[in-house]
PDB file of C-alpha atoms in Angstrom:
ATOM      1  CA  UNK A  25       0.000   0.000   0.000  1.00  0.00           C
ATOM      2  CA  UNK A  26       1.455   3.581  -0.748  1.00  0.00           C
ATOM      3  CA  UNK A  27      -0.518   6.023   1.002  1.00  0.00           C
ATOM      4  CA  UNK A  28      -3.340   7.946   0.639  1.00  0.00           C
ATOM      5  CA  UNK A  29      -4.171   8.798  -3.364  1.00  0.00           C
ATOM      6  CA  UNK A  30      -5.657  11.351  -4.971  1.00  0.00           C
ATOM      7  CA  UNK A  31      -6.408  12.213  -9.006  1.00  0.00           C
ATOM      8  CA  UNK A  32      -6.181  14.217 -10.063  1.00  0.00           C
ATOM      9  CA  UNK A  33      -3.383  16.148  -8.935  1.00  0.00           C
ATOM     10  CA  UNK A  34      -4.053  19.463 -10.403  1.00  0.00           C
ATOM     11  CA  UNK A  35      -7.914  20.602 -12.266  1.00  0.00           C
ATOM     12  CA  UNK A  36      -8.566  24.194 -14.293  1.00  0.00           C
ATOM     13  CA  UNK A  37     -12.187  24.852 -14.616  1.00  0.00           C
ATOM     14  CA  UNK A  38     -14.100  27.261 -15.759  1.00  0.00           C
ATOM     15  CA  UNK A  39     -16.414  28.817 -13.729  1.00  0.00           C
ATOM     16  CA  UNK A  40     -19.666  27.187 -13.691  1.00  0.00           C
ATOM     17  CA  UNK A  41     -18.283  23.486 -14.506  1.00  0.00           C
ATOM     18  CA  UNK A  42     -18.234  20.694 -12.521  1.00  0.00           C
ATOM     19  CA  UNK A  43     -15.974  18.940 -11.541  1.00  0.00           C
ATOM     20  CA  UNK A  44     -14.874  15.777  -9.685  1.00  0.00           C
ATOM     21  CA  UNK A  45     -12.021  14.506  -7.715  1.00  0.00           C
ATOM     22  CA  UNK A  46     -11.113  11.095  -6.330  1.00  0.00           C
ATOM     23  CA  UNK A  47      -9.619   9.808  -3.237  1.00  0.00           C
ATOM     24  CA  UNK A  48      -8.326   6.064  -2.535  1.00  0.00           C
ATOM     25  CA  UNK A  49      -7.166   5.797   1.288  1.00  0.00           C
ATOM     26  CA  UNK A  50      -5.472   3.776   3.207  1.00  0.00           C
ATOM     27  CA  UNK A  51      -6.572   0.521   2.003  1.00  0.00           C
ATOM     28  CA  UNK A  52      -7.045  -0.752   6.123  1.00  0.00           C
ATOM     29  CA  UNK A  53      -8.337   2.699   6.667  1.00  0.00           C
ATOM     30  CA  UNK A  54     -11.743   3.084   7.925  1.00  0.00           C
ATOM     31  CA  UNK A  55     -12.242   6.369   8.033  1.00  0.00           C
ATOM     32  CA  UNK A  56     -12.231   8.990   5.495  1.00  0.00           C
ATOM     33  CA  UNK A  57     -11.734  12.816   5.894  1.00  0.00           C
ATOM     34  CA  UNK A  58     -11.902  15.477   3.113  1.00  0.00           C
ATOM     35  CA  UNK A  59     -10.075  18.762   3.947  1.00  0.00           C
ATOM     36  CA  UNK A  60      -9.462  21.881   2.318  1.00  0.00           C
ATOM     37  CA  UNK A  61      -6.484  24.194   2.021  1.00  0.00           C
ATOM     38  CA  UNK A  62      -6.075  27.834   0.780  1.00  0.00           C
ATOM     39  CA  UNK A  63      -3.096  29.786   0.447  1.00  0.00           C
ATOM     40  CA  UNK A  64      -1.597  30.319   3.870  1.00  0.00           C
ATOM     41  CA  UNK A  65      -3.937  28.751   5.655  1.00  0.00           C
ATOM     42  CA  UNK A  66      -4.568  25.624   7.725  1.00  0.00           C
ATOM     43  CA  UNK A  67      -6.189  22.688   6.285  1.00  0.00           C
ATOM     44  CA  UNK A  68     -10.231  23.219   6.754  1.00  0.00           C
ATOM     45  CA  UNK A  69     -12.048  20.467   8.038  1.00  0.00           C
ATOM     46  CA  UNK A  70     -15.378  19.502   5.291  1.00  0.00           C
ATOM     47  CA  UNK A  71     -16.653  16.068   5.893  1.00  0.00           C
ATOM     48  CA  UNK A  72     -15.821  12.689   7.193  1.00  0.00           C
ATOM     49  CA  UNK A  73     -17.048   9.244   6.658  1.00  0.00           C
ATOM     50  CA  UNK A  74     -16.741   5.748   8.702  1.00  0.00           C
ATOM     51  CA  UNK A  75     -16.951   3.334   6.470  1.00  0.00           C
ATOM     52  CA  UNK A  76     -19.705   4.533   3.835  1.00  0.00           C
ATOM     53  CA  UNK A  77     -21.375   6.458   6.582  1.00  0.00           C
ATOM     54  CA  UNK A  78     -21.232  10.165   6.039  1.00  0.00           C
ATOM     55  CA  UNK A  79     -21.293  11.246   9.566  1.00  0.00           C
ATOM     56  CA  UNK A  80     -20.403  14.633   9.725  1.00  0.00           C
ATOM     57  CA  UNK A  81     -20.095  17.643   7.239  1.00  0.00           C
ATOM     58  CA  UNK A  82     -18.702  20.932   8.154  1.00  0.00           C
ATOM     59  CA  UNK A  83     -20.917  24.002   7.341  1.00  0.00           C
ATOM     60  CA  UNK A  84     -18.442  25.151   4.915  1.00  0.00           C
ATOM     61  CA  UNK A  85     -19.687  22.355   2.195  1.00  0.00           C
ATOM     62  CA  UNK A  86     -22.520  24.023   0.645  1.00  0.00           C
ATOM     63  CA  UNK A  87     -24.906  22.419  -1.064  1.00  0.00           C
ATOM     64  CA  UNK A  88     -22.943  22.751  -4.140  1.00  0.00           C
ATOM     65  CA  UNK A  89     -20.688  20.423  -2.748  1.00  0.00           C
ATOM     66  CA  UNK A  90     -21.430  16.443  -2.183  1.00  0.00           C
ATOM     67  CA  UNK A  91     -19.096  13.713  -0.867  1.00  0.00           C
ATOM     68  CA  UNK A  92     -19.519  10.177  -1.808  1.00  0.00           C
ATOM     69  CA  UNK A  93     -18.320   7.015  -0.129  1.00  0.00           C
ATOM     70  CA  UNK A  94     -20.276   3.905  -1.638  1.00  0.00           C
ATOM     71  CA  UNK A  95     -18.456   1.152  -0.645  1.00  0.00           C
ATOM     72  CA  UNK A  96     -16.689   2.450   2.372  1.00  0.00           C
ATOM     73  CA  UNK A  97     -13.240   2.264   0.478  1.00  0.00           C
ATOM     74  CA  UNK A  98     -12.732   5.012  -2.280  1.00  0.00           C
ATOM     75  CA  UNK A  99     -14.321   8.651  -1.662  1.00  0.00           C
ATOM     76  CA  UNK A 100     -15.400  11.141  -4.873  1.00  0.00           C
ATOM     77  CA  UNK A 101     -15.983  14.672  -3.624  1.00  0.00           C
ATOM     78  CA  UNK A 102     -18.438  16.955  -6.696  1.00  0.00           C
ATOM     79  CA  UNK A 103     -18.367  20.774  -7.009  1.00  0.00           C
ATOM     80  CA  UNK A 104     -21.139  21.617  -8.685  1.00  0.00           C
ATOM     81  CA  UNK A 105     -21.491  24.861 -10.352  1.00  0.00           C
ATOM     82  CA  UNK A 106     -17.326  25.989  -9.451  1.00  0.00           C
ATOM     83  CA  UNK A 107     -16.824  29.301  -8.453  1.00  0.00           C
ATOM     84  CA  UNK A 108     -14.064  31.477  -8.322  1.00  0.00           C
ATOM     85  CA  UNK A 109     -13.848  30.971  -3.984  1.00  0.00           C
ATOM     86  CA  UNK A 110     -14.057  26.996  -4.715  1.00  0.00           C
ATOM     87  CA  UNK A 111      -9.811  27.256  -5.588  1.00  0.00           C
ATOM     88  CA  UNK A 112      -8.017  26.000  -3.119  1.00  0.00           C
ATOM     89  CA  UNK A 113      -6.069  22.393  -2.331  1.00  0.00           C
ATOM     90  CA  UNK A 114      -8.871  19.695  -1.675  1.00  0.00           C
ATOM     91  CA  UNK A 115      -6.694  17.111   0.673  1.00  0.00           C
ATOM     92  CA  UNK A 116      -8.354  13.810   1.502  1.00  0.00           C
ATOM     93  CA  UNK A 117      -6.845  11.582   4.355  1.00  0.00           C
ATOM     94  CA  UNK A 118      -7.635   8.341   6.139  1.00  0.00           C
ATOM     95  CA  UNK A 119      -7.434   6.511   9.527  1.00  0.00           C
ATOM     96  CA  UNK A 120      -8.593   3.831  10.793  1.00  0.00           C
ATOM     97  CA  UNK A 121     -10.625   3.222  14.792  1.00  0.00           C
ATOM     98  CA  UNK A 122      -9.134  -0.216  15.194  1.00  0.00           C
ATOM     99  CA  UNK A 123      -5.655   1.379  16.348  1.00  0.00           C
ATOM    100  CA  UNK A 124      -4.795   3.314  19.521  1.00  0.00           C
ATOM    101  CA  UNK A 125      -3.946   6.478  18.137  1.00  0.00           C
ATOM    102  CA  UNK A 126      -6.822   8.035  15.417  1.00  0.00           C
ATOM    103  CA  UNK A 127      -3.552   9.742  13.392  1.00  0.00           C
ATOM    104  CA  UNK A 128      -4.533  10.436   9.594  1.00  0.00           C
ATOM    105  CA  UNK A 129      -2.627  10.349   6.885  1.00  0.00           C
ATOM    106  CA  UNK A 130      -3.260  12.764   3.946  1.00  0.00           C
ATOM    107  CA  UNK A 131      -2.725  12.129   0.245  1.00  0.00           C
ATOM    108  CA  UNK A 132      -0.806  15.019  -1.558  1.00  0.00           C
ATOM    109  CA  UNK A 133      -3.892  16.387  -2.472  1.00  0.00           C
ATOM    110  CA  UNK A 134      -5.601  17.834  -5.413  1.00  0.00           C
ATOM    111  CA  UNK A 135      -5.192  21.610  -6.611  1.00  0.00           C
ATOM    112  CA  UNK A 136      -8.324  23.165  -7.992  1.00  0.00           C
ATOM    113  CA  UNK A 137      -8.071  26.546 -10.086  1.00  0.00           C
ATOM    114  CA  UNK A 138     -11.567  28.174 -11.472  1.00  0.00           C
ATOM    115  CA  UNK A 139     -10.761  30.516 -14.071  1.00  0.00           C
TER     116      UNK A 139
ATOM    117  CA  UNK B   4     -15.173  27.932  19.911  1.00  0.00           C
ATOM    118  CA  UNK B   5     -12.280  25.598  18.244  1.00  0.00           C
ATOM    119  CA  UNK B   6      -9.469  27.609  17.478  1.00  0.00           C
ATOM    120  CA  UNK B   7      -5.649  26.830  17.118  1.00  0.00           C
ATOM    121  CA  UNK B   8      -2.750  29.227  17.090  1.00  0.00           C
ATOM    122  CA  UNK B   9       0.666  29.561  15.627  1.00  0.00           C
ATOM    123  CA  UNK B  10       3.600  32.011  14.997  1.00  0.00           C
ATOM    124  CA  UNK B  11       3.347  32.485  11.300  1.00  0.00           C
ATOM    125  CA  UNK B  12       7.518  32.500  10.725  1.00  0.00           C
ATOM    126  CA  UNK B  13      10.591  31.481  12.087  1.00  0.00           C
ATOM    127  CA  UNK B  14      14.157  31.843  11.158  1.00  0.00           C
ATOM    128  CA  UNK B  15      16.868  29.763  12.515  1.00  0.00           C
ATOM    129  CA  UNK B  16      20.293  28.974  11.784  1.00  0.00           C
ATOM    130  CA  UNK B  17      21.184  25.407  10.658  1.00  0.00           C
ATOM    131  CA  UNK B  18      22.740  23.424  13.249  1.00  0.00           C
ATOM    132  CA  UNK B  19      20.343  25.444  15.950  1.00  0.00           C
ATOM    133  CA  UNK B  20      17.156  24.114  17.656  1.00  0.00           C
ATOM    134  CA  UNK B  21      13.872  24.952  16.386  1.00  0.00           C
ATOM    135  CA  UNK B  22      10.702  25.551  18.876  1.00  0.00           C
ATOM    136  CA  UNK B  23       7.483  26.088  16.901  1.00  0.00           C
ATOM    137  CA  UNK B  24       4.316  27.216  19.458  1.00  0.00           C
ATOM    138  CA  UNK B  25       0.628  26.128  19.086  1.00  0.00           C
ATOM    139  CA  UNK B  26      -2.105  27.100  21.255  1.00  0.00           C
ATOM    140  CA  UNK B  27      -5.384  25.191  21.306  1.00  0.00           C
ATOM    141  CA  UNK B  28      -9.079  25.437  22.954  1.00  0.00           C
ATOM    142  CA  UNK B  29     -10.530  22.065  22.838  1.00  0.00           C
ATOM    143  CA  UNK B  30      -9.754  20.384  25.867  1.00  0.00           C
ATOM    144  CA  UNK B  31     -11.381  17.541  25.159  1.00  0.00           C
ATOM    145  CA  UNK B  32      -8.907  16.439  22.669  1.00  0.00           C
ATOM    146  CA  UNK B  33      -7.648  13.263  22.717  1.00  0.00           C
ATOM    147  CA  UNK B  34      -4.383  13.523  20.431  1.00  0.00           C
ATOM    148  CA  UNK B  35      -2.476  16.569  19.356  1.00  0.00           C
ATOM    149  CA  UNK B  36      -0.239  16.272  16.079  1.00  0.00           C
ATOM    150  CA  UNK B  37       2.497  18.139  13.953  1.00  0.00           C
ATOM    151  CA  UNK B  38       2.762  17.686  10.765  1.00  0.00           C
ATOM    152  CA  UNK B  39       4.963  18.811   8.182  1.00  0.00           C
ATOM    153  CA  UNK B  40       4.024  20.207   4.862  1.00  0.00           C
ATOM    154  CA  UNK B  41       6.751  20.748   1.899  1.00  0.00           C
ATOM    155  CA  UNK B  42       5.836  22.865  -1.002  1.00  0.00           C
ATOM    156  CA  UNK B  43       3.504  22.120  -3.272  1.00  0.00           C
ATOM    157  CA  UNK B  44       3.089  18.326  -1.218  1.00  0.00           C
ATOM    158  CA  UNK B  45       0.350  16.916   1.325  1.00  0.00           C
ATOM    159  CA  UNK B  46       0.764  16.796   4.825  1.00  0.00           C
ATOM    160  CA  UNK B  47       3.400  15.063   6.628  1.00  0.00           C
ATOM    161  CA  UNK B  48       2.774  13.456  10.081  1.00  0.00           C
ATOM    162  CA  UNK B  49       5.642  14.231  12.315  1.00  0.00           C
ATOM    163  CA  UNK B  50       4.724  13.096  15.512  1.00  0.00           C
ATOM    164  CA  UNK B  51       1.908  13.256  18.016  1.00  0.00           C
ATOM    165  CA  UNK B  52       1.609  12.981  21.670  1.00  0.00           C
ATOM    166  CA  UNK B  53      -1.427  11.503  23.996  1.00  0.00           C
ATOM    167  CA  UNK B  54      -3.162  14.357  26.079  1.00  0.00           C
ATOM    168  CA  UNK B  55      -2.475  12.589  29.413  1.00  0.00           C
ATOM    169  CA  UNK B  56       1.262  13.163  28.609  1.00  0.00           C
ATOM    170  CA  UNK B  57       3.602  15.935  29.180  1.00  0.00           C
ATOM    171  CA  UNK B  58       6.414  15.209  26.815  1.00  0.00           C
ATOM    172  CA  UNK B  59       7.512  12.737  23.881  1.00  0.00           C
ATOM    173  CA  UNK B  60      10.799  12.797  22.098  1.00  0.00           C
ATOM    174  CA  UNK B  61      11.530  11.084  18.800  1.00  0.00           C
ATOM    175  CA  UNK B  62      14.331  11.073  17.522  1.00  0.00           C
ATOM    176  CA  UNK B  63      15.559  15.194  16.667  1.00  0.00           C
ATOM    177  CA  UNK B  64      11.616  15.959  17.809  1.00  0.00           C
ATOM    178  CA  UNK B  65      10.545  16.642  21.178  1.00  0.00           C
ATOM    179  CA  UNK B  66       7.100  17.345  22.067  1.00  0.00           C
ATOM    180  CA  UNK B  67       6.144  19.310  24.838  1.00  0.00           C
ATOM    181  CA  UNK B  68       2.277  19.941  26.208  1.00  0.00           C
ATOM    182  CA  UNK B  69       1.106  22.019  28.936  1.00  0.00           C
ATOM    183  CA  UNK B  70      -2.256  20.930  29.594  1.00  0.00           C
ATOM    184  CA  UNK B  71      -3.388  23.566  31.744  1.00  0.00           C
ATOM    185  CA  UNK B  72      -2.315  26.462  29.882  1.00  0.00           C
ATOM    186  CA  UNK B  73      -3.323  24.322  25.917  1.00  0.00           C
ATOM    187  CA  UNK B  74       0.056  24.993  24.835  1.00  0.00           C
ATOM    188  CA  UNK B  75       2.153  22.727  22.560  1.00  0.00           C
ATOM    189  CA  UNK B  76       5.149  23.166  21.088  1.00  0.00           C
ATOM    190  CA  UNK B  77       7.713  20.998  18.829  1.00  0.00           C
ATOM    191  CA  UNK B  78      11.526  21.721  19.365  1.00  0.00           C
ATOM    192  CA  UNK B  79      13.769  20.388  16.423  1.00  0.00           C
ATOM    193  CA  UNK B  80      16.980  19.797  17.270  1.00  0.00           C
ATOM    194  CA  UNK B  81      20.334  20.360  15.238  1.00  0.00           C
ATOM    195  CA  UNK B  82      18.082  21.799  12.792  1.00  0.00           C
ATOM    196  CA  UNK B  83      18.896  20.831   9.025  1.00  0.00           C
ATOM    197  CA  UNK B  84      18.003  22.898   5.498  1.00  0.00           C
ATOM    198  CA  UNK B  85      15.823  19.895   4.885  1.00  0.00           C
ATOM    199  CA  UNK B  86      14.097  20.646   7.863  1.00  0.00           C
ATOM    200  CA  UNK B  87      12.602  24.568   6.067  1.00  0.00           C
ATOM    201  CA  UNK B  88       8.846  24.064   5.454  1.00  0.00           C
ATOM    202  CA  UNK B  89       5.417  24.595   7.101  1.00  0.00           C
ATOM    203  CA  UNK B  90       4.574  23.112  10.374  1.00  0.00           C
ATOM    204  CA  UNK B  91       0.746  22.859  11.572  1.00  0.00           C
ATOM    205  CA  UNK B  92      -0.538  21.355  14.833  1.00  0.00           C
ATOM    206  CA  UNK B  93      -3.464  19.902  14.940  1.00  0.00           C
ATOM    207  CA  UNK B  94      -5.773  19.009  17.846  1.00  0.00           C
ATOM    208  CA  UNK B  95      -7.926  15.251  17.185  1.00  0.00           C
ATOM    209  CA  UNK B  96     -10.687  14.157  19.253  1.00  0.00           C
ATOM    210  CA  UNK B  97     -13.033  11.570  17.863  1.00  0.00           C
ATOM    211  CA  UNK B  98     -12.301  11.894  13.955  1.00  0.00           C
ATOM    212  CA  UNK B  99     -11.914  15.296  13.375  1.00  0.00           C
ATOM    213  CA  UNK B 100      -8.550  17.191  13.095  1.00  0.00           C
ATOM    214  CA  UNK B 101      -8.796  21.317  13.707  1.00  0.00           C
ATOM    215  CA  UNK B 102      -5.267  22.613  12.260  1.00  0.00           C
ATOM    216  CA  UNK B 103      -3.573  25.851  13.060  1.00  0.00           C
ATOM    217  CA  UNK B 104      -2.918  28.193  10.600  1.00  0.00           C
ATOM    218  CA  UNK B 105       0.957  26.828  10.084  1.00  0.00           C
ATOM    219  CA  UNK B 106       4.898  28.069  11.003  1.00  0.00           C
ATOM    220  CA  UNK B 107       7.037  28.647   8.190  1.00  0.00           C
ATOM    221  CA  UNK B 108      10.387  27.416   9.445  1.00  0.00           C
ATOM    222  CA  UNK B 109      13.015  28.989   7.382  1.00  0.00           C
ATOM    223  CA  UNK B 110      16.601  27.338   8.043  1.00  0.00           C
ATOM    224  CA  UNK B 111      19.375  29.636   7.032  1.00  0.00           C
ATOM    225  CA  UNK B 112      23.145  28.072   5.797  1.00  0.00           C
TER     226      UNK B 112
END
């Protein structure tokens, strides 16, 4: 297994596309996390899953925004309708609950740019 | 509210230690982490250290928390170029991570 993976790496959209990205975790890895990063900022929590289980979303995913996990192993995450504000890093990461310590490991991420 | 602090920058002369600060809110947090983020690249997981402890070295990395006052902080030893990047903490309670806003660690030759 090598880690967290994410496709595609980089995306330019126009405004108003949609547009898709894909994360394959950990492949023991339980849980699921979908984070996202602007310029000098701290990652920003936006949803989390345990096992397909959508549990929690942060209120920064708007309804423009949904977050698949069908069979509890690979996540999609869907801007609809992209907007200018949408470009940023999207990072995904994984853990799993059957260890002691929760620590996640993130993939290197995907780097959205609306034009 | 959830909230966690850094120092945006700091300089450092290779061969120095390093001591990047991080001040959290949630008490309640199980784990507290430092990771490590290189240009351009994903996050890094450094190290971490249980909130019933006080202190954890690794290797160059020693972790120090003060409980009562939600401080943090992550002292590098003999500090290397390699070392010059971002470092967040993060504070992790059930399964989700709040992350400061990052230290850029600049190591100078």
């Amino acid at each position: 297994d090598t880690g967290v993976s994410q496709n595609p790496r980089h995306k330019i959209t126009k405004r108003g596309q949609n547009v898709t990205f894909r994360c394959d975790p950990i492949s023991e890895h339980n849980r699921l996390y979908w984070y996202r990063q602007t310029l000098g900022q701290g990652p920003e929590f936006l949803t989390y899953f345990q096992n397909e289980a959508q549990l929690e979303k942060s209120r920064l995913l708007s309804d423009r925004f949904s977050a698949e996990r069908p069979k509890g192993s690979f996540s999609t995450l869907e801007i609809q309708r992209t907007e200018q504000g949408d470009s940023a890093m999207y990072l995904c990461a994984s853990s799993s609950d059957r260890l002691m310590n929760t620590e996640a490991f993130f993939g290197q991420g995907t780097r959205l740019t609306v034009v | 509210g959830e909230d966690v602090e850094q120092s945006l920058f700091l300089s450092v002369r290779e061969g120095d230690s390093s001591v990047i600060n991080c001040t959290y809110t949630d008490s309640s947090s199980t784990y507290l982490y430092w990771y490590k983020q290189e240009p351009g690249a994903g996050l890094q997981l450094l190290t971490y250290i249980f909130s019933n402890m006080d202190m954890k070295q690794d290797q160059r990395l020693t972790v120090l928390l003060n409980k009562k006052d939600k401080h943090l902080s992550l002292r590098i030893a003999d500090t290397q170029t390699g070392d010059s990047a971002i470092y967040f903490c993060a504070e992790g309670g059930t399964y989700k991570y709040i992350f400061g806003t990052g230290t850029r660690l600049k190591v100078l030759a």
